[in-house]
Amino acid sequence: MINRVILVGRLTKDPALRKTANGTSVATFTVACDRRFQGQNQDNQADFINCVAWRQSADFLSQYASKGRLVGVEGRIQTRSYDDQTGK
């Protein structure tokens, strides 16, 4: 099985850098990817993809990337869900 994705889009806000308990860097960010087609009222549409970068990639991203910058991201897709008192 292959699970590989390449995204090109703009950052919706500055990446949020944090450290795990053992000191590993983790950056979370959202990439807005434009769609090729336009909506019924001729507005461009975009998908907002939540991303996570680890270790040196997280450090580099938090240092050099900022809101509105065009970025290319290569990685894999992983879905997550959780159950709380009201359901999912």
PDB file of C-alpha atoms in Angstrom:
ATOM      1  CA  MET A   1       0.000   0.000   0.000  1.00  0.00           C
ATOM      2  CA  ILE A   2       1.133   3.542  -0.728  1.00  0.00           C
ATOM      3  CA  ASN A   3       0.197   6.472   1.484  1.00  0.00           C
ATOM      4  CA  ARG A   4       1.923   9.534   0.053  1.00  0.00           C
ATOM      5  CA  VAL A   5       0.646  13.057  -0.448  1.00  0.00           C
ATOM      6  CA  ILE A   6       2.138  16.269  -1.847  1.00  0.00           C
ATOM      7  CA  LEU A   7       0.458  19.584  -1.018  1.00  0.00           C
ATOM      8  CA  VAL A   8       1.254  23.065  -2.292  1.00  0.00           C
ATOM      9  CA  GLY A   9      -0.535  25.972  -0.695  1.00  0.00           C
ATOM     10  CA  ARG A  10      -0.323  28.925   1.646  1.00  0.00           C
ATOM     11  CA  LEU A  11      -0.004  28.887   5.422  1.00  0.00           C
ATOM     12  CA  THR A  12      -3.155  30.169   7.125  1.00  0.00           C
ATOM     13  CA  LYS A  13      -1.208  31.295  10.218  1.00  0.00           C
ATOM     14  CA  ASP A  14       2.288  31.062  11.666  1.00  0.00           C
ATOM     15  CA  PRO A  15       3.318  27.485  12.575  1.00  0.00           C
ATOM     16  CA  ALA A  16       2.947  26.674  16.290  1.00  0.00           C
ATOM     17  CA  LEU A  17       6.151  25.104  17.637  1.00  0.00           C
ATOM     18  CA  ARG A  18       6.201  23.105  20.850  1.00  0.00           C
ATOM     19  CA  LYS A  19       8.440  20.490  22.458  1.00  0.00           C
ATOM     20  CA  THR A  20       7.468  17.049  23.714  1.00  0.00           C
ATOM     21  CA  ALA A  21       8.458  15.880  27.210  1.00  0.00           C
ATOM     22  CA  ASN A  22      11.709  14.412  25.849  1.00  0.00           C
ATOM     23  CA  GLY A  23      12.552  17.573  23.851  1.00  0.00           C
ATOM     24  CA  THR A  24      11.416  16.575  20.349  1.00  0.00           C
ATOM     25  CA  SER A  25      10.200  19.537  18.275  1.00  0.00           C
ATOM     26  CA  VAL A  26       6.649  19.454  16.883  1.00  0.00           C
ATOM     27  CA  ALA A  27       5.119  22.131  14.643  1.00  0.00           C
ATOM     28  CA  THR A  28       1.430  22.263  13.777  1.00  0.00           C
ATOM     29  CA  PHE A  29       0.155  24.340  10.874  1.00  0.00           C
ATOM     30  CA  THR A  30      -2.637  24.555   8.294  1.00  0.00           C
ATOM     31  CA  VAL A  31      -2.139  24.716   4.530  1.00  0.00           C
ATOM     32  CA  ALA A  32      -4.827  26.264   2.292  1.00  0.00           C
ATOM     33  CA  CYS A  33      -4.812  24.510  -1.096  1.00  0.00           C
ATOM     34  CA  ASP A  34      -6.805  26.137  -3.907  1.00  0.00           C
ATOM     35  CA  ARG A  35      -9.127  23.941  -5.950  1.00  0.00           C
ATOM     36  CA  ARG A  36      -8.873  23.924  -9.731  1.00  0.00           C
ATOM     37  CA  PHE A  37     -12.536  24.770 -10.250  1.00  0.00           C
ATOM     38  CA  GLN A  38     -14.643  27.689  -9.120  1.00  0.00           C
ATOM     39  CA  GLY A  39     -17.942  27.640  -7.261  1.00  0.00           C
ATOM     40  CA  GLN A  40     -21.294  28.571  -8.738  1.00  0.00           C
ATOM     41  CA  ASN A  41     -20.748  32.264  -8.014  1.00  0.00           C
ATOM     42  CA  GLN A  42     -17.224  32.193  -9.557  1.00  0.00           C
ATOM     43  CA  ASP A  43     -15.461  32.289  -6.163  1.00  0.00           C
ATOM     44  CA  ASN A  44     -12.255  30.325  -5.802  1.00  0.00           C
ATOM     45  CA  GLN A  45     -12.515  27.535  -3.252  1.00  0.00           C
ATOM     46  CA  ALA A  46      -9.831  26.056  -1.010  1.00  0.00           C
ATOM     47  CA  ASP A  47      -9.287  23.036   1.191  1.00  0.00           C
ATOM     48  CA  PHE A  48      -7.703  23.621   4.601  1.00  0.00           C
ATOM     49  CA  ILE A  49      -5.394  20.752   5.543  1.00  0.00           C
ATOM     50  CA  ASN A  50      -4.066  20.411   9.108  1.00  0.00           C
ATOM     51  CA  CYS A  51      -0.423  19.282   9.150  1.00  0.00           C
ATOM     52  CA  VAL A  52       2.206  18.246  11.696  1.00  0.00           C
ATOM     53  CA  ALA A  53       5.992  18.428  11.224  1.00  0.00           C
ATOM     54  CA  TRP A  54       8.515  16.742  13.522  1.00  0.00           C
ATOM     55  CA  ARG A  55      12.149  17.275  14.610  1.00  0.00           C
ATOM     56  CA  GLN A  56      14.386  19.353  12.282  1.00  0.00           C
ATOM     57  CA  SER A  57      11.546  19.965   9.836  1.00  0.00           C
ATOM     58  CA  ALA A  58       9.498  21.512  12.648  1.00  0.00           C
ATOM     59  CA  ASP A  59      12.400  23.742  13.724  1.00  0.00           C
ATOM     60  CA  PHE A  60      13.065  24.878  10.135  1.00  0.00           C
ATOM     61  CA  LEU A  61       9.391  25.557   9.440  1.00  0.00           C
ATOM     62  CA  SER A  62       8.868  27.603  12.594  1.00  0.00           C
ATOM     63  CA  GLN A  63      11.987  29.655  11.907  1.00  0.00           C
ATOM     64  CA  TYR A  64      11.464  30.481   8.214  1.00  0.00           C
ATOM     65  CA  ALA A  65       7.749  30.096   7.405  1.00  0.00           C
ATOM     66  CA  SER A  66       5.026  32.562   8.294  1.00  0.00           C
ATOM     67  CA  LYS A  67       1.371  33.281   7.542  1.00  0.00           C
ATOM     68  CA  GLY A  68       0.633  33.652   3.829  1.00  0.00           C
ATOM     69  CA  ARG A  69       3.837  32.020   2.621  1.00  0.00           C
ATOM     70  CA  LEU A  70       3.670  29.451  -0.148  1.00  0.00           C
ATOM     71  CA  VAL A  71       4.871  26.034   1.063  1.00  0.00           C
ATOM     72  CA  GLY A  72       5.238  22.559  -0.363  1.00  0.00           C
ATOM     73  CA  VAL A  73       4.572  19.660   1.977  1.00  0.00           C
ATOM     74  CA  GLU A  74       5.304  15.991   1.327  1.00  0.00           C
ATOM     75  CA  GLY A  75       4.207  13.279   3.714  1.00  0.00           C
ATOM     76  CA  ARG A  76       1.472  10.793   4.523  1.00  0.00           C
ATOM     77  CA  ILE A  77      -2.163  11.114   5.521  1.00  0.00           C
ATOM     78  CA  GLN A  78      -3.188   9.931   8.958  1.00  0.00           C
ATOM     79  CA  THR A  79      -6.683  10.360  10.367  1.00  0.00           C
ATOM     80  CA  ARG A  80      -7.414  10.692  14.050  1.00  0.00           C
ATOM     81  CA  SER A  81     -10.592  10.696  16.091  1.00  0.00           C
ATOM     82  CA  TYR A  82     -11.494  10.705  19.752  1.00  0.00           C
ATOM     83  CA  ASP A  83     -14.542  10.055  21.922  1.00  0.00           C
ATOM     84  CA  ASP A  84     -15.690  12.500  24.564  1.00  0.00           C
ATOM     85  CA  GLN A  85     -18.792  12.615  26.736  1.00  0.00           C
ATOM     86  CA  THR A  86     -21.000  13.810  23.862  1.00  0.00           C
ATOM     87  CA  GLY A  87     -19.694  11.332  21.275  1.00  0.00           C
ATOM     88  CA  LYS A  88     -17.093  11.890  18.610  1.00  0.00           C
TER      89      LYS A  88
END
